[in-house]
């Protein structure tokens, strides 16, 4: 039996406890089931006003916070907004930016690519969804002496955390979409975030409306997204 702890490079490490062990067959079944479950996730733009408890949102955020990160800096911060006035302010500011985007900042080609997805400048979901989660990346931290300490691989880390956030939302039987108003500095302003935080992604979270539609799109096949070198 391995010792409970070990000093590595001068620091205490604890024995890794493998959570579960599976046979090859069980592994295949679980992987296949997990894929089917994830495959059923869709980005949904039509929300119901039905409430979602704060506790559920807390667990979802905690799940996102388990993501790996550069030098374990955990360079993220998630703001959960249910305050109706604040949601309206966010909607208005996002729509203002999107109007600029859709009527000039985005190329013809880009607009054409988005047409099939049913996106436009109307961001009603920012007001209707019971929660908005705004993910912020922390580009640096301030140490005890208020000296800036740069974080590492911040985009990768926060991107992974957001992926896990989206999976946690799906696991709760809720829906979301990744909204990227651009530029999105207005979010740091409205939420009065500290200087080291930059808005990364805005995710409305809630139940789908009883009349929710999603575009009829297909996911790429395994052969299109992978190459095996054996
Ligand atoms: N940020 C805009 C436009 C947009 C861009 C991409 I790339 C999308 O996949 C979807 C939308 C918006 O949120 O509408």
PDB file of C-alpha atoms and ligand atoms in Angstrom:
ATOM      1  CA  UNK A   1       0.000   0.000   0.000  1.00  0.00           C
ATOM      2  CA  UNK A   2       1.287   3.421  -0.921  1.00  0.00           C
ATOM      3  CA  UNK A   3       1.866   5.841   1.953  1.00  0.00           C
ATOM      4  CA  UNK A   4      -0.893   8.373   2.603  1.00  0.00           C
ATOM      5  CA  UNK A   5       1.455  11.203   1.893  1.00  0.00           C
ATOM      6  CA  UNK A   6       4.800  11.973   0.306  1.00  0.00           C
ATOM      7  CA  UNK A   7       7.045  15.016   0.055  1.00  0.00           C
ATOM      8  CA  UNK A   8       7.671  15.915  -3.595  1.00  0.00           C
ATOM      9  CA  UNK A   9       9.967  18.857  -4.403  1.00  0.00           C
ATOM     10  CA  UNK A  10       9.621  19.887  -0.779  1.00  0.00           C
ATOM     11  CA  UNK A  11       5.819  19.954  -0.746  1.00  0.00           C
ATOM     12  CA  UNK A  12       3.287  17.589   0.782  1.00  0.00           C
ATOM     13  CA  UNK A  13       1.408  15.440  -1.710  1.00  0.00           C
ATOM     14  CA  UNK A  14      -1.451  13.141  -0.762  1.00  0.00           C
ATOM     15  CA  UNK A  15      -2.146   9.694  -2.189  1.00  0.00           C
ATOM     16  CA  UNK A  16      -4.565   9.883  -5.124  1.00  0.00           C
ATOM     17  CA  UNK A  17      -7.660   7.847  -4.396  1.00  0.00           C
ATOM     18  CA  UNK A  18      -9.054   6.508  -7.624  1.00  0.00           C
ATOM     19  CA  UNK A  19     -12.774   7.154  -7.374  1.00  0.00           C
ATOM     20  CA  UNK A  20     -14.066   4.174  -9.299  1.00  0.00           C
ATOM     21  CA  UNK A  21     -12.612   1.319 -11.308  1.00  0.00           C
ATOM     22  CA  UNK A  22     -14.364  -0.288 -14.251  1.00  0.00           C
ATOM     23  CA  UNK A  23     -13.850  -3.287 -16.482  1.00  0.00           C
ATOM     24  CA  UNK A  24     -13.262  -2.646 -20.184  1.00  0.00           C
ATOM     25  CA  UNK A  25     -16.903  -3.456 -20.917  1.00  0.00           C
ATOM     26  CA  UNK A  26     -18.223  -1.174 -18.199  1.00  0.00           C
ATOM     27  CA  UNK A  27     -15.940   1.591 -19.418  1.00  0.00           C
ATOM     28  CA  UNK A  28     -17.264   1.302 -22.939  1.00  0.00           C
ATOM     29  CA  UNK A  29     -20.841   1.319 -21.750  1.00  0.00           C
ATOM     30  CA  UNK A  30     -20.272   4.340 -19.526  1.00  0.00           C
ATOM     31  CA  UNK A  31     -18.387   6.240 -22.246  1.00  0.00           C
ATOM     32  CA  UNK A  32     -21.126   5.505 -24.695  1.00  0.00           C
ATOM     33  CA  UNK A  33     -23.857   6.583 -22.262  1.00  0.00           C
ATOM     34  CA  UNK A  34     -21.963   9.736 -21.371  1.00  0.00           C
ATOM     35  CA  UNK A  35     -21.611  10.611 -25.041  1.00  0.00           C
ATOM     36  CA  UNK A  36     -25.355  10.092 -25.661  1.00  0.00           C
ATOM     37  CA  UNK A  37     -26.159  12.264 -22.686  1.00  0.00           C
ATOM     38  CA  UNK A  38     -23.820  15.079 -23.791  1.00  0.00           C
ATOM     39  CA  UNK A  39     -24.933  14.744 -27.397  1.00  0.00           C
ATOM     40  CA  UNK A  40     -28.464  15.650 -26.253  1.00  0.00           C
ATOM     41  CA  UNK A  41     -27.262  19.076 -25.063  1.00  0.00           C
ATOM     42  CA  UNK A  42     -28.265  21.988 -27.242  1.00  0.00           C
ATOM     43  CA  UNK A  43     -27.681  25.717 -27.059  1.00  0.00           C
ATOM     44  CA  UNK A  44     -31.159  27.060 -26.389  1.00  0.00           C
ATOM     45  CA  UNK A  45     -32.256  30.665 -26.961  1.00  0.00           C
ATOM     46  CA  UNK A  46     -35.870  30.387 -25.800  1.00  0.00           C
ATOM     47  CA  UNK A  47     -36.223  30.412 -22.034  1.00  0.00           C
ATOM     48  CA  UNK A  48     -39.074  30.075 -19.567  1.00  0.00           C
ATOM     49  CA  UNK A  49     -39.334  32.508 -16.656  1.00  0.00           C
ATOM     50  CA  UNK A  50     -39.586  29.562 -14.243  1.00  0.00           C
ATOM     51  CA  UNK A  51     -37.310  30.104 -11.247  1.00  0.00           C
ATOM     52  CA  UNK A  52     -34.189  28.076 -10.486  1.00  0.00           C
ATOM     53  CA  UNK A  53     -32.943  27.998  -6.906  1.00  0.00           C
ATOM     54  CA  UNK A  54     -29.782  29.792  -5.865  1.00  0.00           C
ATOM     55  CA  UNK A  55     -28.478  26.500  -4.406  1.00  0.00           C
ATOM     56  CA  UNK A  56     -28.601  24.831  -7.815  1.00  0.00           C
ATOM     57  CA  UNK A  57     -26.640  27.701  -9.366  1.00  0.00           C
ATOM     58  CA  UNK A  58     -24.109  27.502  -6.517  1.00  0.00           C
ATOM     59  CA  UNK A  59     -23.487  23.792  -7.187  1.00  0.00           C
ATOM     60  CA  UNK A  60     -23.167  24.443 -10.914  1.00  0.00           C
ATOM     61  CA  UNK A  61     -20.556  27.141 -10.265  1.00  0.00           C
ATOM     62  CA  UNK A  62     -18.710  24.905  -7.807  1.00  0.00           C
ATOM     63  CA  UNK A  63     -18.586  22.245 -10.541  1.00  0.00           C
ATOM     64  CA  UNK A  64     -17.040  24.742 -12.983  1.00  0.00           C
ATOM     65  CA  UNK A  65     -14.503  25.657 -10.315  1.00  0.00           C
ATOM     66  CA  UNK A  66     -13.158  22.086 -10.309  1.00  0.00           C
ATOM     67  CA  UNK A  67     -11.553  22.702 -13.726  1.00  0.00           C
ATOM     68  CA  UNK A  68      -7.801  22.352 -14.117  1.00  0.00           C
ATOM     69  CA  UNK A  69      -5.972  25.669 -14.519  1.00  0.00           C
ATOM     70  CA  UNK A  70      -2.527  27.056 -15.305  1.00  0.00           C
ATOM     71  CA  UNK A  71      -0.346  26.619 -12.179  1.00  0.00           C
ATOM     72  CA  UNK A  72      -3.588  25.981 -10.293  1.00  0.00           C
ATOM     73  CA  UNK A  73      -4.314  29.721 -10.185  1.00  0.00           C
ATOM     74  CA  UNK A  74      -8.048  29.120 -10.744  1.00  0.00           C
ATOM     75  CA  UNK A  75      -8.170  32.429 -12.616  1.00  0.00           C
ATOM     76  CA  UNK A  76     -11.939  32.758 -12.829  1.00  0.00           C
ATOM     77  CA  UNK A  77     -14.829  34.429 -11.139  1.00  0.00           C
ATOM     78  CA  UNK A  78     -18.487  33.684 -11.858  1.00  0.00           C
ATOM     79  CA  UNK A  79     -21.148  36.318 -11.277  1.00  0.00           C
ATOM     80  CA  UNK A  80     -24.677  34.940 -10.946  1.00  0.00           C
ATOM     81  CA  UNK A  81     -27.300  37.585 -11.648  1.00  0.00           C
ATOM     82  CA  UNK A  82     -31.006  37.127 -10.917  1.00  0.00           C
ATOM     83  CA  UNK A  83     -31.762  40.761 -10.053  1.00  0.00           C
ATOM     84  CA  UNK A  84     -34.367  41.838 -12.662  1.00  0.00           C
ATOM     85  CA  UNK A  85     -33.177  45.459 -12.953  1.00  0.00           C
ATOM     86  CA  UNK A  86     -29.603  44.342 -13.462  1.00  0.00           C
ATOM     87  CA  UNK A  87     -30.669  41.786 -16.070  1.00  0.00           C
ATOM     88  CA  UNK A  88     -32.488  44.548 -17.990  1.00  0.00           C
ATOM     89  CA  UNK A  89     -29.392  46.759 -17.850  1.00  0.00           C
ATOM     90  CA  UNK A  90     -27.263  43.877 -19.153  1.00  0.00           C
ATOM     91  CA  UNK A  91     -29.763  43.150 -21.921  1.00  0.00           C
ATOM     92  CA  UNK A  92     -29.890  46.773 -23.028  1.00  0.00           C
ATOM     93  CA  UNK A  93     -26.110  47.146 -23.084  1.00  0.00           C
ATOM     94  CA  UNK A  94     -25.636  43.810 -24.895  1.00  0.00           C
ATOM     95  CA  UNK A  95     -28.247  44.702 -27.507  1.00  0.00           C
ATOM     96  CA  UNK A  96     -26.591  48.064 -28.082  1.00  0.00           C
ATOM     97  CA  UNK A  97     -23.284  46.349 -28.884  1.00  0.00           C
ATOM     98  CA  UNK A  98     -24.986  43.694 -30.987  1.00  0.00           C
ATOM     99  CA  UNK A  99     -26.739  46.339 -33.077  1.00  0.00           C
ATOM    100  CA  UNK A 100     -23.310  47.695 -33.996  1.00  0.00           C
ATOM    101  CA  UNK A 101     -22.068  44.160 -34.668  1.00  0.00           C
ATOM    102  CA  UNK A 102     -24.929  43.023 -36.860  1.00  0.00           C
ATOM    103  CA  UNK A 103     -25.146  46.261 -38.820  1.00  0.00           C
ATOM    104  CA  UNK A 104     -21.473  46.682 -39.615  1.00  0.00           C
ATOM    105  CA  UNK A 105     -18.824  45.186 -37.357  1.00  0.00           C
ATOM    106  CA  UNK A 106     -19.457  41.634 -38.622  1.00  0.00           C
ATOM    107  CA  UNK A 107     -18.639  40.627 -42.207  1.00  0.00           C
ATOM    108  CA  UNK A 108     -21.267  39.550 -44.758  1.00  0.00           C
ATOM    109  CA  UNK A 109     -19.804  36.047 -44.596  1.00  0.00           C
ATOM    110  CA  UNK A 110     -20.092  35.962 -40.809  1.00  0.00           C
ATOM    111  CA  UNK A 111     -23.720  37.132 -40.901  1.00  0.00           C
ATOM    112  CA  UNK A 112     -24.476  34.421 -43.486  1.00  0.00           C
ATOM    113  CA  UNK A 113     -22.874  31.777 -41.221  1.00  0.00           C
ATOM    114  CA  UNK A 114     -25.093  32.892 -38.336  1.00  0.00           C
ATOM    115  CA  UNK A 115     -28.333  33.034 -40.327  1.00  0.00           C
ATOM    116  CA  UNK A 116     -28.996  29.290 -39.926  1.00  0.00           C
ATOM    117  CA  UNK A 117     -28.622  29.545 -36.143  1.00  0.00           C
ATOM    118  CA  UNK A 118     -31.440  32.040 -35.747  1.00  0.00           C
ATOM    119  CA  UNK A 119     -29.334  34.616 -33.888  1.00  0.00           C
ATOM    120  CA  UNK A 120     -30.013  38.323 -34.185  1.00  0.00           C
ATOM    121  CA  UNK A 121     -29.777  41.521 -32.178  1.00  0.00           C
ATOM    122  CA  UNK A 122     -32.722  40.607 -29.954  1.00  0.00           C
ATOM    123  CA  UNK A 123     -31.327  39.296 -26.656  1.00  0.00           C
ATOM    124  CA  UNK A 124     -34.645  38.807 -24.861  1.00  0.00           C
ATOM    125  CA  UNK A 125     -33.200  35.731 -23.148  1.00  0.00           C
ATOM    126  CA  UNK A 126     -31.028  38.023 -21.020  1.00  0.00           C
ATOM    127  CA  UNK A 127     -34.189  39.303 -19.375  1.00  0.00           C
ATOM    128  CA  UNK A 128     -36.308  36.138 -19.350  1.00  0.00           C
ATOM    129  CA  UNK A 129     -33.834  33.508 -18.114  1.00  0.00           C
ATOM    130  CA  UNK A 130     -33.958  33.452 -14.297  1.00  0.00           C
ATOM    131  CA  UNK A 131     -30.155  33.585 -14.028  1.00  0.00           C
ATOM    132  CA  UNK A 132     -27.298  35.063 -16.008  1.00  0.00           C
ATOM    133  CA  UNK A 133     -23.883  33.668 -15.214  1.00  0.00           C
ATOM    134  CA  UNK A 134     -21.076  35.953 -16.297  1.00  0.00           C
ATOM    135  CA  UNK A 135     -17.698  34.246 -16.377  1.00  0.00           C
ATOM    136  CA  UNK A 136     -14.772  36.592 -15.804  1.00  0.00           C
ATOM    137  CA  UNK A 137     -11.128  35.754 -16.377  1.00  0.00           C
ATOM    138  CA  UNK A 138      -8.551  37.069 -13.951  1.00  0.00           C
ATOM    139  CA  UNK A 139      -5.606  38.168 -16.017  1.00  0.00           C
ATOM    140  CA  UNK A 140      -3.529  38.776 -12.886  1.00  0.00           C
ATOM    141  CA  UNK A 141      -3.798  38.640  -9.102  1.00  0.00           C
ATOM    142  CA  UNK A 142      -2.547  41.171  -6.583  1.00  0.00           C
ATOM    143  CA  UNK A 143      -0.284  39.671  -3.913  1.00  0.00           C
ATOM    144  CA  UNK A 144      -0.140  40.778  -0.257  1.00  0.00           C
ATOM    145  CA  UNK A 145       2.000  43.761  -1.282  1.00  0.00           C
ATOM    146  CA  UNK A 146      -0.420  44.700  -4.081  1.00  0.00           C
ATOM    147  CA  UNK A 147       2.147  43.588  -6.668  1.00  0.00           C
ATOM    148  CA  UNK A 148       0.655  42.224  -9.913  1.00  0.00           C
ATOM    149  CA  UNK A 149       1.191  38.469 -10.394  1.00  0.00           C
ATOM    150  CA  UNK A 150       0.367  37.343 -13.910  1.00  0.00           C
ATOM    151  CA  UNK A 151      -1.790  34.235 -14.273  1.00  0.00           C
ATOM    152  CA  UNK A 152      -0.946  31.556 -16.826  1.00  0.00           C
ATOM    153  CA  UNK A 153      -2.953  30.055 -19.689  1.00  0.00           C
ATOM    154  CA  UNK A 154      -5.904  32.126 -18.576  1.00  0.00           C
ATOM    155  CA  UNK A 155      -8.025  31.663 -21.732  1.00  0.00           C
ATOM    156  CA  UNK A 156      -7.463  27.922 -21.767  1.00  0.00           C
ATOM    157  CA  UNK A 157      -8.264  27.611 -18.044  1.00  0.00           C
ATOM    158  CA  UNK A 158     -11.432  29.680 -18.139  1.00  0.00           C
ATOM    159  CA  UNK A 159     -12.506  27.995 -21.377  1.00  0.00           C
ATOM    160  CA  UNK A 160     -12.255  24.577 -19.733  1.00  0.00           C
ATOM    161  CA  UNK A 161     -14.121  25.829 -16.650  1.00  0.00           C
ATOM    162  CA  UNK A 162     -16.899  27.173 -18.879  1.00  0.00           C
ATOM    163  CA  UNK A 163     -17.133  23.810 -20.644  1.00  0.00           C
ATOM    164  CA  UNK A 164     -17.584  22.165 -17.286  1.00  0.00           C
ATOM    165  CA  UNK A 165     -20.116  24.843 -16.312  1.00  0.00           C
ATOM    166  CA  UNK A 166     -22.135  24.066 -19.440  1.00  0.00           C
ATOM    167  CA  UNK A 167     -22.036  20.335 -18.658  1.00  0.00           C
ATOM    168  CA  UNK A 168     -23.161  21.004 -15.071  1.00  0.00           C
ATOM    169  CA  UNK A 169     -26.076  23.087 -16.395  1.00  0.00           C
ATOM    170  CA  UNK A 170     -27.049  20.234 -18.729  1.00  0.00           C
ATOM    171  CA  UNK A 171     -26.748  17.775 -15.851  1.00  0.00           C
ATOM    172  CA  UNK A 172     -29.247  19.819 -13.820  1.00  0.00           C
ATOM    173  CA  UNK A 173     -31.784  19.516 -16.654  1.00  0.00           C
ATOM    174  CA  UNK A 174     -31.402  23.206 -17.443  1.00  0.00           C
ATOM    175  CA  UNK A 175     -30.353  24.952 -20.633  1.00  0.00           C
ATOM    176  CA  UNK A 176     -27.942  27.696 -21.587  1.00  0.00           C
ATOM    177  CA  UNK A 177     -26.162  29.261 -24.530  1.00  0.00           C
ATOM    178  CA  UNK A 178     -22.802  30.948 -24.800  1.00  0.00           C
ATOM    179  CA  UNK A 179     -23.509  34.579 -25.501  1.00  0.00           C
ATOM    180  CA  UNK A 180     -20.550  36.722 -26.500  1.00  0.00           C
ATOM    181  CA  UNK A 181     -21.588  40.348 -26.831  1.00  0.00           C
ATOM    182  CA  UNK A 182     -18.575  42.096 -28.228  1.00  0.00           C
ATOM    183  CA  UNK A 183     -16.949  44.140 -26.860  1.00  0.00           C
ATOM    184  CA  UNK A 184     -18.148  43.019 -23.445  1.00  0.00           C
ATOM    185  CA  UNK A 185     -16.318  45.363 -21.089  1.00  0.00           C
ATOM    186  CA  UNK A 186     -19.720  46.831 -20.151  1.00  0.00           C
ATOM    187  CA  UNK A 187     -20.221  43.744 -17.960  1.00  0.00           C
ATOM    188  CA  UNK A 188     -17.254  44.545 -15.707  1.00  0.00           C
ATOM    189  CA  UNK A 189     -18.684  48.049 -15.354  1.00  0.00           C
ATOM    190  CA  UNK A 190     -22.279  47.032 -14.598  1.00  0.00           C
ATOM    191  CA  UNK A 191     -21.136  44.389 -12.109  1.00  0.00           C
ATOM    192  CA  UNK A 192     -18.450  46.652 -10.615  1.00  0.00           C
ATOM    193  CA  UNK A 193     -15.724  44.055 -10.982  1.00  0.00           C
ATOM    194  CA  UNK A 194     -12.158  44.600  -9.799  1.00  0.00           C
ATOM    195  CA  UNK A 195      -9.546  45.810 -12.308  1.00  0.00           C
ATOM    196  CA  UNK A 196      -7.959  42.379 -12.848  1.00  0.00           C
ATOM    197  CA  UNK A 197     -11.165  40.826 -14.211  1.00  0.00           C
ATOM    198  CA  UNK A 198     -12.271  40.739 -17.863  1.00  0.00           C
ATOM    199  CA  UNK A 199     -15.643  39.421 -19.000  1.00  0.00           C
ATOM    200  CA  UNK A 200     -15.180  36.112 -20.825  1.00  0.00           C
ATOM    201  CA  UNK A 201     -18.606  34.618 -21.496  1.00  0.00           C
ATOM    202  CA  UNK A 202     -22.220  35.382 -20.648  1.00  0.00           C
ATOM    203  CA  UNK A 203     -24.495  32.402 -20.076  1.00  0.00           C
ATOM    204  CA  UNK A 204     -28.235  32.720 -19.454  1.00  0.00           C
ATOM    205  CA  UNK A 205     -29.391  29.721 -17.410  1.00  0.00           C
ATOM    206  CA  UNK A 206     -32.881  28.374 -16.887  1.00  0.00           C
ATOM    207  CA  UNK A 207     -35.605  26.051 -18.096  1.00  0.00           C
ATOM    208  CA  UNK A 208     -36.396  25.977 -21.798  1.00  0.00           C
ATOM    209  CA  UNK A 209     -39.634  27.684 -22.799  1.00  0.00           C
ATOM    210  CA  UNK A 210     -42.466  25.280 -23.651  1.00  0.00           C
ATOM    211  CA  UNK A 211     -42.025  26.469 -27.236  1.00  0.00           C
ATOM    212  CA  UNK A 212     -38.281  26.284 -27.661  1.00  0.00           C
ATOM    213  CA  UNK A 213     -36.775  25.655 -31.084  1.00  0.00           C
ATOM    214  CA  UNK A 214     -33.186  24.871 -31.971  1.00  0.00           C
ATOM    215  CA  UNK A 215     -31.567  24.874 -35.413  1.00  0.00           C
ATOM    216  CA  UNK A 216     -31.556  21.554 -37.247  1.00  0.00           C
ATOM    217  CA  UNK A 217     -27.804  21.117 -37.296  1.00  0.00           C
ATOM    218  CA  UNK A 218     -25.627  17.982 -37.285  1.00  0.00           C
ATOM    219  CA  UNK A 219     -22.499  17.335 -35.268  1.00  0.00           C
ATOM    220  CA  UNK A 220     -19.380  16.364 -37.176  1.00  0.00           C
ATOM    221  CA  UNK A 221     -18.675  12.651 -37.419  1.00  0.00           C
ATOM    222  CA  UNK A 222     -15.831  10.978 -35.536  1.00  0.00           C
ATOM    223  CA  UNK A 223     -13.787  10.737 -38.761  1.00  0.00           C
ATOM    224  CA  UNK A 224     -14.148  14.481 -39.257  1.00  0.00           C
ATOM    225  CA  UNK A 225     -12.950  15.450 -35.795  1.00  0.00           C
ATOM    226  CA  UNK A 226     -10.288  12.856 -35.097  1.00  0.00           C
ATOM    227  CA  UNK A 227      -7.308  10.958 -36.418  1.00  0.00           C
ATOM    228  CA  UNK A 228      -5.977   7.934 -34.587  1.00  0.00           C
ATOM    229  CA  UNK A 229      -2.259   7.104 -34.690  1.00  0.00           C
ATOM    230  CA  UNK A 230      -1.899   3.491 -33.619  1.00  0.00           C
TER     231      UNK A 230
HETATM  232  N1  LIG B   1     -22.084  37.855 -30.522  1.00  0.00           N
HETATM  233  C1  LIG B   1     -23.207  37.850 -31.399  1.00  0.00           C
HETATM  234  C2  LIG B   1     -22.946  37.165 -32.688  1.00  0.00           C
HETATM  235  C3  LIG B   1     -22.687  35.711 -32.659  1.00  0.00           C
HETATM  236  C4  LIG B   1     -21.458  35.253 -33.066  1.00  0.00           C
HETATM  237  C5  LIG B   1     -21.206  33.913 -33.130  1.00  0.00           C
HETATM  238  I1  LIG B   1     -19.426  33.277 -33.816  1.00  0.00           I
HETATM  239  C6  LIG B   1     -22.212  32.985 -32.758  1.00  0.00           C
HETATM  240  O1  LIG B   1     -21.947  31.632 -32.823  1.00  0.00           O
HETATM  241  C7  LIG B   1     -23.445  33.437 -32.372  1.00  0.00           C
HETATM  242  C8  LIG B   1     -23.666  34.824 -32.309  1.00  0.00           C
HETATM  243  C9  LIG B   1     -24.465  37.301 -30.709  1.00  0.00           C
HETATM  244  O2  LIG B   1     -24.344  36.805 -29.582  1.00  0.00           O
HETATM  245  O3  LIG B   1     -25.530  37.357 -31.276  1.00  0.00           O
END
